[in-house]
């Protein structure tokens, strides 16, 4: 099939999808659906409703046939990042700076959460949503904070939906997120190797390689994964423009996403947004391989525990008590 | 009918299509209805293609719903063809030999539906090629889903090609060479068990979901499949018997009834064993079962569903076992239908949805499919029925008019 023909088909499908199908032109809708379906399947590219320029179609086309991130050479990574930046400019008139920088040497990230200090303000949640360009429409959040009764240590006994002034007397707070398991059941489950553990311990998803089967979501024992059920919506002025290919770039519809320990920040030596935002200092993040790091101090001197230890997932996220 | 020397692969295919386009007014009407359902399914799917899976009732907690439930159940229906293949080809049972081709047609239809359900459930169906070895990445042997893709397609191939070879031989007016297809028959028997076990392992292999992480899952899948599948085949055979000239022997129905009853009883025993484990001394691993059977925190949408299913299942099994109508088809056939529906209810939604509720962090929600999910599902059922009727029609014409020529 010549590429021109493919483009024509895409344009046709795009214009067909544009039209609204009402009950009255139900039959028309039927043929639209069939045409769109067949065109989309034969050309193998989701025709964007407003796909206009040939440049955009060309970029989309190249994006469609790219490899899994882990198989790309650095040149290929640079090329796809450039294409994605350009597409973001063309589609949303957004100037983003996307990176694909590799893990730092001699680094294995770990996280600790101080349940004595946390007072449930959820500043971390807000910071995370903002930093990671999470969908505002469905209110996607990587971090959950549970209000717990004394004597309990399992978040499933707590209240994850509280809407009142905090802290409440005689309650304590526990945060959850993806725990970046060393033996992650989610990566084992993925049928296409679209999700994996990076050498610095961060469990990432290649959003463009993921097929959206959600098997990893079923396999995660910590509710660490979120799916893009629709197209994520973020007000343009709120988009964080410093992005990473494996991190906070705006996800396509129908793909899995999750906490990446703010890969776009931490690989540049900064702290994750949640750690920076926490007003009580309940969150500790650092390099587990560095004996001088704060996280190593916590692991050595505090009483720590991990969630659902019995599952053998070996999370790199510890809770501790002062 | 074409002369013998004119028949070749091309005329075989054109004949099959021709036979299937002909037919009485009733048949044409039936086809039209099926096409209508399929069209409506495509129309509903176009919403999903445009707005994503947000048009379904699924969410981050109930991340698999109606599609995967139906997929799971239909794998069982597909595997059940082995209950005809085994006696027909291995024990050379003459009764079953006459109907085995119908069982294989049902298997092909069920598999087509299974694969379509997987496809419509994907968030990125256009990226499905990432699954294909060589051009994509196939996470084998680590991912059970990769295994499942492999076994389902393999089974489809086997169940398509063996009958195609036999029918084509008959079409050409010669008996099929048993030495040629027998090894594949054995392979397909082994394969039928594997599609079911692997699909069970899909769920069974997830320690994150205690409701599924249960060693009885695989065997119970088999037992329920060997009850529901032959029940469906019985119904189809009854339809063929009454509406075509292809007559089916009483003894076939009797033998099928035996298979259904035994499997249904084993299934119920295992169900009882599961329920006992969950409720004799409930642990925090039993909460999904509590949600399913009794509801939780005011969420109880599945409670009537599961109780209906189990009661109907029990009644239908009793009727089939004790045969109160003395082989009266007016009693046995509805019992088969009810058994089929009861197992569909339990092994579809009743198995998949509670496995995901409550969430690993203890949150309870209810799940209700949307009109998009219902319509797409109906469309896929219509597709499956179309495939089955096409295959069976072709098979019956060849078996009746061509074999032995
Ligand atoms: S918490 Fe869940 S998503 Fe995160 S690595 Fe572990 S299994 Fe995977
Ligand atoms: S949803 Fe994506 S990342 Fe998760 S298992 Fe499926 S393909 Fe892999």
PDB file of C-alpha atoms and ligand atoms in Angstrom, chain A residues 186 189-195 205 209-217 225 227 256, ligand 2:
ATOM      1  CA  UNK A 186       3.256  -6.470  37.274  1.00  0.00           C
ATOM      2  CA  UNK A 189       2.579 -10.381  33.862  1.00  0.00           C
ATOM      3  CA  UNK A 190       2.897  -7.978  30.939  1.00  0.00           C
ATOM      4  CA  UNK A 191       2.536  -9.918  27.661  1.00  0.00           C
ATOM      5  CA  UNK A 192       4.538  -7.436  25.596  1.00  0.00           C
ATOM      6  CA  UNK A 193       7.290  -6.373  28.002  1.00  0.00           C
ATOM      7  CA  UNK A 194       5.873  -2.872  27.940  1.00  0.00           C
ATOM      8  CA  UNK A 195       6.673  -2.433  31.617  1.00  0.00           C
ATOM      9  CA  UNK A 205       5.875   1.725  31.467  1.00  0.00           C
ATOM     10  CA  UNK A 209       4.395  -0.003  23.560  1.00  0.00           C
ATOM     11  CA  UNK A 210       1.644  -0.876  26.059  1.00  0.00           C
ATOM     12  CA  UNK A 211      -1.403  -2.455  24.445  1.00  0.00           C
ATOM     13  CA  UNK A 212      -3.705  -1.620  27.323  1.00  0.00           C
ATOM     14  CA  UNK A 213      -4.630  -5.170  28.350  1.00  0.00           C
ATOM     15  CA  UNK A 214      -4.521  -4.245  32.068  1.00  0.00           C
ATOM     16  CA  UNK A 215      -3.084  -7.560  33.140  1.00  0.00           C
ATOM     17  CA  UNK A 216      -0.415  -5.723  35.120  1.00  0.00           C
ATOM     18  CA  UNK A 217      -3.127  -3.840  36.975  1.00  0.00           C
ATOM     19  CA  UNK A 225      -1.256   1.309  38.551  1.00  0.00           C
ATOM     20  CA  UNK A 227      -5.189   3.266  33.367  1.00  0.00           C
ATOM     21  CA  UNK A 256      -1.216   2.117  31.605  1.00  0.00           C
TER      22      UNK A 256
HETATM   23  S1  LIG C   2      -1.623  -2.838  30.275  1.00  0.00           S
HETATM   24 FE1  LIG C   2       0.262  -2.376  29.163  1.00  0.00          FE
HETATM   25  S2  LIG C   2       1.889  -2.487  30.670  1.00  0.00           S
HETATM   26 FE2  LIG C   2       0.102  -3.482  31.557  1.00  0.00          FE
HETATM   27  S3  LIG C   2       0.328  -5.649  31.066  1.00  0.00           S
HETATM   28 FE3  LIG C   2      -0.908  -4.780  29.428  1.00  0.00          FE
HETATM   29  S4  LIG C   2       0.572  -4.175  27.865  1.00  0.00           S
HETATM   30 FE4  LIG C   2       1.736  -4.506  29.750  1.00  0.00          FE
END
